[in-house]
PDB file of C-alpha atoms in Angstrom:
ATOM      1  CA  ALA H 645      19.146  27.567 -32.618  1.00 76.00           C
ATOM      2  CA  GLN H 646      16.483  27.352 -29.944  1.00 83.00           C
ATOM      3  CA  SER H 647      16.376  29.472 -26.806  1.00 89.00           C
ATOM      4  CA  VAL H 648      14.190  30.188 -23.803  1.00 93.00           C
ATOM      5  CA  ALA H 649      13.997  33.363 -21.730  1.00 95.00           C
ATOM      6  CA  GLN H 650      12.532  33.760 -18.264  1.00 96.00           C
ATOM      7  CA  PRO H 651      12.743  37.510 -17.746  1.00 96.00           C
ATOM      8  CA  GLU H 652      12.125  37.508 -13.982  1.00 96.00           C
ATOM      9  CA  ASP H 653      14.657  36.062 -11.562  1.00 95.00           C
ATOM     10  CA  GLN H 654      12.059  36.165  -8.781  1.00 97.00           C
ATOM     11  CA  VAL H 655       8.316  36.615  -8.504  1.00 98.00           C
ATOM     12  CA  ASN H 656       6.707  37.556  -5.188  1.00 98.00           C
ATOM     13  CA  VAL H 657       3.003  37.008  -4.582  1.00 98.00           C
ATOM     14  CA  ALA H 658       0.719  36.891  -1.567  1.00 98.00           C
ATOM     15  CA  GLU H 659      -1.034  33.642  -0.712  1.00 98.00           C
ATOM     16  CA  GLY H 660      -4.434  33.483  -2.349  1.00 97.00           C
ATOM     17  CA  ASN H 661      -3.528  35.888  -5.141  1.00 98.00           C
ATOM     18  CA  PRO H 662      -3.105  34.799  -8.764  1.00 97.00           C
ATOM     19  CA  LEU H 663       0.422  34.195  -9.995  1.00 97.00           C
ATOM     20  CA  THR H 664       2.130  34.378 -13.384  1.00 98.00           C
ATOM     21  CA  VAL H 665       5.630  33.199 -14.246  1.00 98.00           C
ATOM     22  CA  LYS H 666       6.719  34.392 -17.667  1.00 98.00           C
ATOM     23  CA  CYS H 667       8.459  32.462 -20.430  1.00 98.00           C
ATOM     24  CA  THR H 668       9.273  33.345 -24.032  1.00 97.00           C
ATOM     25  CA  TYR H 669      10.943  31.089 -26.553  1.00 95.00           C
ATOM     26  CA  SER H 670      12.616  31.076 -29.939  1.00 92.00           C
ATOM     27  CA  VAL H 671      12.657  28.078 -32.290  1.00 86.00           C
ATOM     28  CA  SER H 672      12.992  27.557 -36.009  1.00 83.00           C
ATOM     29  CA  GLY H 673      10.135  25.071 -36.243  1.00 82.00           C
ATOM     30  CA  ASN H 674       7.165  24.149 -34.101  1.00 84.00           C
ATOM     31  CA  PRO H 675       7.863  24.042 -30.372  1.00 89.00           C
ATOM     32  CA  TYR H 676       7.204  21.495 -27.699  1.00 92.00           C
ATOM     33  CA  LEU H 677       7.023  23.478 -24.436  1.00 94.00           C
ATOM     34  CA  PHE H 678       7.377  22.287 -20.858  1.00 95.00           C
ATOM     35  CA  TRP H 679       7.265  23.662 -17.328  1.00 97.00           C
ATOM     36  CA  TYR H 680       9.171  22.056 -14.465  1.00 96.00           C
ATOM     37  CA  VAL H 681       9.345  22.839 -10.751  1.00 96.00           C
ATOM     38  CA  GLN H 682      12.313  22.287  -8.469  1.00 94.00           C
ATOM     39  CA  TYR H 683      12.055  22.079  -4.700  1.00 92.00           C
ATOM     40  CA  PRO H 684      15.197  22.433  -2.523  1.00 87.00           C
ATOM     41  CA  ASN H 685      17.678  19.578  -2.854  1.00 83.00           C
ATOM     42  CA  ARG H 686      15.514  17.768  -5.397  1.00 86.00           C
ATOM     43  CA  GLY H 687      15.530  17.172  -9.115  1.00 87.00           C
ATOM     44  CA  LEU H 688      13.140  18.925 -11.461  1.00 92.00           C
ATOM     45  CA  GLN H 689       9.558  17.667 -11.567  1.00 94.00           C
ATOM     46  CA  PHE H 690       7.320  17.879 -14.618  1.00 94.00           C
ATOM     47  CA  LEU H 691       4.315  20.229 -14.298  1.00 96.00           C
ATOM     48  CA  LEU H 692       2.760  20.465 -17.759  1.00 96.00           C
ATOM     49  CA  LYS H 693       3.460  20.512 -21.468  1.00 94.00           C
ATOM     50  CA  TYR H 694       2.177  21.944 -24.730  1.00 94.00           C
ATOM     51  CA  ILE H 695       2.505  19.788 -27.806  1.00 90.00           C
ATOM     52  CA  THR H 696      -0.425  20.762 -30.004  1.00 87.00           C
ATOM     53  CA  GLY H 697      -4.115  21.594 -29.744  1.00 88.00           C
ATOM     54  CA  ASP H 698      -5.759  23.800 -27.133  1.00 90.00           C
ATOM     55  CA  ASN H 699      -3.607  26.788 -26.241  1.00 92.00           C
ATOM     56  CA  LEU H 700      -4.534  26.544 -22.557  1.00 96.00           C
ATOM     57  CA  VAL H 701      -2.853  23.585 -20.927  1.00 96.00           C
ATOM     58  CA  LYS H 702      -3.694  22.322 -17.453  1.00 96.00           C
ATOM     59  CA  GLY H 703      -1.160  20.528 -15.308  1.00 94.00           C
ATOM     60  CA  SER H 704      -0.302  19.341 -11.841  1.00 91.00           C
ATOM     61  CA  TYR H 705      -1.097  21.144  -8.555  1.00 92.00           C
ATOM     62  CA  GLY H 706      -3.624  23.514 -10.189  1.00 95.00           C
ATOM     63  CA  PHE H 707      -1.119  25.117 -12.554  1.00 97.00           C
ATOM     64  CA  GLU H 708      -1.925  26.007 -16.132  1.00 97.00           C
ATOM     65  CA  ALA H 709      -0.074  27.649 -18.997  1.00 98.00           C
ATOM     66  CA  GLU H 710      -1.150  29.527 -22.094  1.00 96.00           C
ATOM     67  CA  PHE H 711       0.609  29.023 -25.410  1.00 96.00           C
ATOM     68  CA  ASN H 712       0.675  32.196 -27.515  1.00 96.00           C
ATOM     69  CA  LYS H 713       2.250  31.598 -30.900  1.00 93.00           C
ATOM     70  CA  SER H 714       2.201  35.225 -32.053  1.00 94.00           C
ATOM     71  CA  GLN H 715       3.999  36.385 -28.902  1.00 96.00           C
ATOM     72  CA  THR H 716       6.131  33.217 -28.683  1.00 96.00           C
ATOM     73  CA  SER H 717       5.209  32.922 -25.028  1.00 97.00           C
ATOM     74  CA  PHE H 718       4.206  30.151 -22.664  1.00 98.00           C
ATOM     75  CA  HIS H 719       3.427  31.806 -19.321  1.00 98.00           C
ATOM     76  CA  LEU H 720       2.710  29.678 -16.261  1.00 98.00           C
ATOM     77  CA  LYS H 721      -0.324  30.656 -14.187  1.00 98.00           C
ATOM     78  CA  LYS H 722      -2.287  29.693 -11.125  1.00 98.00           C
ATOM     79  CA  PRO H 723      -5.523  31.348  -9.959  1.00 97.00           C
ATOM     80  CA  SER H 724      -4.734  31.192  -6.237  1.00 97.00           C
ATOM     81  CA  ALA H 725      -1.174  30.797  -4.934  1.00 97.00           C
ATOM     82  CA  LEU H 726      -0.233  28.632  -1.971  1.00 97.00           C
ATOM     83  CA  VAL H 727       2.793  29.034   0.301  1.00 96.00           C
ATOM     84  CA  SER H 728       3.755  25.497  -0.725  1.00 95.00           C
ATOM     85  CA  ASP H 729       4.067  26.693  -4.345  1.00 96.00           C
ATOM     86  CA  SER H 730       7.271  28.507  -3.369  1.00 96.00           C
ATOM     87  CA  ALA H 731       9.992  26.890  -5.488  1.00 96.00           C
ATOM     88  CA  LEU H 732      12.170  27.351  -8.559  1.00 96.00           C
ATOM     89  CA  TYR H 733      10.340  27.107 -11.892  1.00 97.00           C
ATOM     90  CA  PHE H 734      11.901  26.293 -15.244  1.00 96.00           C
ATOM     91  CA  CYS H 735      10.483  26.687 -18.712  1.00 96.00           C
ATOM     92  CA  ALA H 736      11.917  24.475 -21.464  1.00 94.00           C
ATOM     93  CA  VAL H 737      11.518  24.121 -25.228  1.00 92.00           C
ATOM     94  CA  ARG H 738      12.168  21.304 -27.629  1.00 87.00           C
ATOM     95  CA  ASP H 739      12.329  22.209 -31.327  1.00 78.00           C
ATOM     96  CA  LEU H 740      10.701  19.614 -33.551  1.00 69.00           C
ATOM     97  CA  GLY H 741      13.506  20.167 -36.040  1.00 65.00           C
ATOM     98  CA  ASN H 742      16.207  19.648 -33.396  1.00 62.00           C
ATOM     99  CA  ALA H 743      18.158  16.476 -33.983  1.00 56.00           C
ATOM    100  CA  GLY H 744      19.045  14.724 -30.776  1.00 58.00           C
ATOM    101  CA  ASN H 745      15.766  15.419 -29.007  1.00 60.00           C
ATOM    102  CA  MET H 746      17.352  17.892 -26.599  1.00 78.00           C
ATOM    103  CA  LEU H 747      15.551  20.321 -24.357  1.00 86.00           C
ATOM    104  CA  THR H 748      16.742  23.874 -23.815  1.00 89.00           C
ATOM    105  CA  PHE H 749      15.980  25.311 -20.376  1.00 92.00           C
ATOM    106  CA  GLY H 750      15.430  28.858 -19.279  1.00 93.00           C
ATOM    107  CA  GLY H 751      17.430  30.271 -16.392  1.00 92.00           C
ATOM    108  CA  GLY H 752      14.667  29.667 -13.871  1.00 95.00           C
ATOM    109  CA  THR H 753      12.345  31.909 -11.850  1.00 96.00           C
ATOM    110  CA  ARG H 754      12.120  31.711  -8.091  1.00 96.00           C
ATOM    111  CA  LEU H 755       8.535  31.991  -6.882  1.00 97.00           C
ATOM    112  CA  MET H 756       8.036  33.264  -3.340  1.00 97.00           C
ATOM    113  CA  VAL H 757       4.511  33.030  -1.929  1.00 97.00           C
ATOM    114  CA  LYS H 758       4.094  34.898   1.334  1.00 96.00           C
ATOM    115  CA  PRO H 759       1.370  34.149   3.887  1.00 95.00           C
TER     116      PRO H 759
ATOM    117  CA  ASN O   5       9.081   2.094  -9.452  1.00 65.00           C
ATOM    118  CA  ALA O   6      12.221   4.029  -8.522  1.00 80.00           C
ATOM    119  CA  GLY O   7      12.454   6.209 -11.683  1.00 94.00           C
ATOM    120  CA  VAL O   8      15.918   7.766 -12.050  1.00 96.00           C
ATOM    121  CA  THR O   9      18.428   6.993  -9.296  1.00 96.00           C
ATOM    122  CA  GLN O  10      21.692   8.874  -8.841  1.00 97.00           C
ATOM    123  CA  THR O  11      24.591   8.066  -6.551  1.00 96.00           C
ATOM    124  CA  PRO O  12      26.307   9.484  -4.601  1.00 96.00           C
ATOM    125  CA  LYS O  13      24.233  12.379  -3.259  1.00 95.00           C
ATOM    126  CA  PHE O  14      27.262  14.375  -2.145  1.00 96.00           C
ATOM    127  CA  ARG O  15      30.971  14.221  -2.891  1.00 96.00           C
ATOM    128  CA  ILE O  16      34.025  16.336  -2.192  1.00 97.00           C
ATOM    129  CA  LEU O  17      36.984  15.906  -4.532  1.00 97.00           C
ATOM    130  CA  LYS O  18      40.462  17.325  -4.541  1.00 97.00           C
ATOM    131  CA  ILE O  19      41.784  18.945  -7.695  1.00 97.00           C
ATOM    132  CA  GLY O  20      43.040  16.297 -10.102  1.00 96.00           C
ATOM    133  CA  GLN O  21      41.063  13.408  -8.607  1.00 97.00           C
ATOM    134  CA  SER O  22      38.688  11.313 -10.661  1.00 96.00           C
ATOM    135  CA  MET O  23      35.238   9.950  -9.980  1.00 96.00           C
ATOM    136  CA  THR O  24      32.192   8.425 -11.621  1.00 97.00           C
ATOM    137  CA  LEU O  25      28.667   9.652 -11.014  1.00 98.00           C
ATOM    138  CA  GLN O  26      26.227   6.792 -11.338  1.00 98.00           C
ATOM    139  CA  CYS O  27      22.779   7.005 -12.932  1.00 98.00           C
ATOM    140  CA  THR O  28      20.276   4.249 -13.530  1.00 98.00           C
ATOM    141  CA  GLN O  29      16.648   4.289 -14.675  1.00 97.00           C
ATOM    142  CA  ASP O  30      14.019   1.565 -14.571  1.00 96.00           C
ATOM    143  CA  MET O  31      11.523   3.016 -17.075  1.00 95.00           C
ATOM    144  CA  ASN O  32      13.105   1.458 -20.196  1.00 94.00           C
ATOM    145  CA  HIS O  33      13.756   4.925 -21.642  1.00 95.00           C
ATOM    146  CA  ASN O  34      16.014   5.167 -24.658  1.00 93.00           C
ATOM    147  CA  TYR O  35      17.007   8.794 -24.062  1.00 93.00           C
ATOM    148  CA  MET O  36      19.248   9.749 -21.151  1.00 95.00           C
ATOM    149  CA  TYR O  37      20.946  13.029 -20.265  1.00 95.00           C
ATOM    150  CA  TRP O  38      23.456  14.588 -17.898  1.00 97.00           C
ATOM    151  CA  TYR O  39      22.980  18.209 -16.850  1.00 96.00           C
ATOM    152  CA  ARG O  40      24.857  20.482 -14.497  1.00 96.00           C
ATOM    153  CA  GLN O  41      23.214  23.256 -12.520  1.00 94.00           C
ATOM    154  CA  ASP O  42      25.335  26.084 -11.191  1.00 90.00           C
ATOM    155  CA  PRO O  43      24.019  28.455  -8.494  1.00 80.00           C
ATOM    156  CA  GLY O  44      21.496  30.910  -9.894  1.00 74.00           C
ATOM    157  CA  MET O  45      21.780  29.389 -13.335  1.00 78.00           C
ATOM    158  CA  GLY O  46      19.679  27.122 -15.449  1.00 84.00           C
ATOM    159  CA  LEU O  47      20.631  23.655 -16.582  1.00 92.00           C
ATOM    160  CA  LYS O  48      23.429  23.031 -19.039  1.00 93.00           C
ATOM    161  CA  LEU O  49      23.533  19.783 -21.027  1.00 93.00           C
ATOM    162  CA  ILE O  50      26.821  17.904 -20.669  1.00 96.00           C
ATOM    163  CA  TYR O  51      26.209  14.673 -22.609  1.00 96.00           C
ATOM    164  CA  TYR O  52      23.244  12.716 -23.856  1.00 94.00           C
ATOM    165  CA  SER O  53      22.447   9.274 -25.236  1.00 94.00           C
ATOM    166  CA  VAL O  54      19.698   8.155 -27.596  1.00 90.00           C
ATOM    167  CA  GLY O  55      20.170   4.481 -26.835  1.00 93.00           C
ATOM    168  CA  ALA O  56      22.604   1.836 -25.645  1.00 94.00           C
ATOM    169  CA  GLY O  57      25.972   2.253 -27.337  1.00 95.00           C
ATOM    170  CA  ILE O  58      25.225   5.787 -28.607  1.00 94.00           C
ATOM    171  CA  THR O  59      26.363   8.972 -26.874  1.00 96.00           C
ATOM    172  CA  ASP O  60      26.937  12.554 -27.975  1.00 93.00           C
ATOM    173  CA  LYS O  61      28.192  15.853 -26.610  1.00 94.00           C
ATOM    174  CA  GLY O  62      25.937  18.563 -25.275  1.00 92.00           C
ATOM    175  CA  GLU O  63      26.733  22.211 -24.566  1.00 90.00           C
ATOM    176  CA  VAL O  64      29.478  21.748 -21.954  1.00 94.00           C
ATOM    177  CA  PRO O  65      31.222  18.367 -22.458  1.00 96.00           C
ATOM    178  CA  ASN O  66      34.820  19.372 -21.701  1.00 96.00           C
ATOM    179  CA  GLY O  67      36.271  17.530 -18.726  1.00 96.00           C
ATOM    180  CA  TYR O  68      33.659  14.778 -18.793  1.00 97.00           C
ATOM    181  CA  ASN O  69      33.091  11.392 -20.411  1.00 97.00           C
ATOM    182  CA  VAL O  70      30.130   9.036 -20.577  1.00 97.00           C
ATOM    183  CA  SER O  71      29.294   5.511 -21.633  1.00 96.00           C
ATOM    184  CA  ARG O  72      26.018   3.705 -22.272  1.00 97.00           C
ATOM    185  CA  SER O  73      26.517  -0.031 -22.274  1.00 97.00           C
ATOM    186  CA  THR O  74      22.943  -0.802 -21.201  1.00 96.00           C
ATOM    187  CA  THR O  75      19.556   0.907 -21.528  1.00 96.00           C
ATOM    188  CA  GLU O  76      19.383   1.363 -17.761  1.00 97.00           C
ATOM    189  CA  ASP O  77      22.763   2.881 -16.910  1.00 98.00           C
ATOM    190  CA  PHE O  78      24.443   6.131 -17.973  1.00 98.00           C
ATOM    191  CA  PRO O  79      27.495   6.920 -15.807  1.00 98.00           C
ATOM    192  CA  LEU O  80      29.330  10.256 -16.008  1.00 98.00           C
ATOM    193  CA  ARG O  81      33.099  10.248 -15.536  1.00 97.00           C
ATOM    194  CA  LEU O  82      35.237  13.163 -14.350  1.00 96.00           C
ATOM    195  CA  GLU O  83      38.879  12.376 -15.098  1.00 89.00           C
ATOM    196  CA  LEU O  84      40.810  15.331 -13.651  1.00 94.00           C
ATOM    197  CA  ALA O  85      38.556  17.303 -11.342  1.00 95.00           C
ATOM    198  CA  ALA O  86      38.819  21.097 -11.455  1.00 96.00           C
ATOM    199  CA  PRO O  87      37.169  23.757  -9.252  1.00 96.00           C
ATOM    200  CA  SER O  88      35.086  24.824 -12.269  1.00 95.00           C
ATOM    201  CA  GLN O  89      33.317  21.446 -12.039  1.00 96.00           C
ATOM    202  CA  THR O  90      31.855  22.302  -8.643  1.00 96.00           C
ATOM    203  CA  SER O  91      28.150  22.033  -9.349  1.00 96.00           C
ATOM    204  CA  VAL O  92      25.006  19.981  -8.891  1.00 95.00           C
ATOM    205  CA  TYR O  93      24.712  17.222 -11.461  1.00 97.00           C
ATOM    206  CA  PHE O  94      21.396  15.838 -12.625  1.00 96.00           C
ATOM    207  CA  CYS O  95      20.719  12.749 -14.652  1.00 97.00           C
ATOM    208  CA  ALA O  96      17.456  12.522 -16.579  1.00 96.00           C
ATOM    209  CA  SER O  97      15.661  10.224 -18.990  1.00 95.00           C
ATOM    210  CA  ASP O  98      12.675  10.323 -21.288  1.00 91.00           C
ATOM    211  CA  GLY O  99      10.821   8.131 -23.719  1.00 86.00           C
ATOM    212  CA  GLY O 100      10.807  10.394 -26.775  1.00 80.00           C
ATOM    213  CA  HIS O 101      10.005  13.809 -28.272  1.00 75.00           C
ATOM    214  CA  VAL O 102       6.678  14.394 -26.539  1.00 80.00           C
ATOM    215  CA  SER O 103       7.636  12.815 -23.241  1.00 85.00           C
ATOM    216  CA  PRO O 104       8.694  14.893 -20.242  1.00 89.00           C
ATOM    217  CA  LEU O 105      12.065  14.372 -18.637  1.00 91.00           C
ATOM    218  CA  HIS O 106      12.305  12.361 -15.434  1.00 94.00           C
ATOM    219  CA  PHE O 107      15.077  13.648 -13.181  1.00 95.00           C
ATOM    220  CA  GLY O 108      17.134  12.082 -10.453  1.00 95.00           C
ATOM    221  CA  ASN O 109      17.627  13.962  -7.188  1.00 93.00           C
ATOM    222  CA  GLY O 110      21.101  15.127  -8.123  1.00 94.00           C
ATOM    223  CA  THR O 111      24.708  14.796  -6.987  1.00 96.00           C
ATOM    224  CA  ARG O 112      26.247  17.803  -5.254  1.00 95.00           C
ATOM    225  CA  LEU O 113      29.951  17.870  -6.142  1.00 96.00           C
ATOM    226  CA  THR O 114      32.553  20.169  -4.621  1.00 96.00           C
ATOM    227  CA  VAL O 115      36.093  20.316  -5.994  1.00 96.00           C
ATOM    228  CA  THR O 116      38.664  22.004  -3.741  1.00 95.00           C
TER     229      THR O 116
END
């Protein structure tokens, strides 16, 4: 079975400082990994994905994520946080061996960026 | 290009009532999904479909039904509403294994 853990319910960071939102996963095969962001009263929006290749993936709004196979992690990062980055962030994994093509989501991490 | 459209945006039901949450997508995606999101929780998969005429249960299917008569539409039916079904419901679609999900803006359902 596949699973995703986001160990922090909330991350607080000052505007202009770097941010990291953590994600670890467990799959039986090779993972497809995704990050989504959710703003209030909206659906989730795709930020970035790792399928194969370079371990550092760049996505929307200046976000990036690093795939680390040995640590089974896929942490989301941004060099300089903006107040407008405040939102709920979800990590998700899709196991290549998972029939049905279903994603498993983590519980979400609320990012609060303070001016 | 509207993407994934859900209706209604809000609904209040009384216990035992029934309703259908509508979802339509205009991206010609084969895969469609229904999730529920409870406060402070992640998303739980209710039902999914890999193409017209094919549906299957997700993690939390009890109390719900779906149909997929066309590629575009994937309605979710609640037959006998219960307070435990109070949640925000999201419909999503994608084009395959490496494709990201596209989400609708959700339906906020309250059962009292």
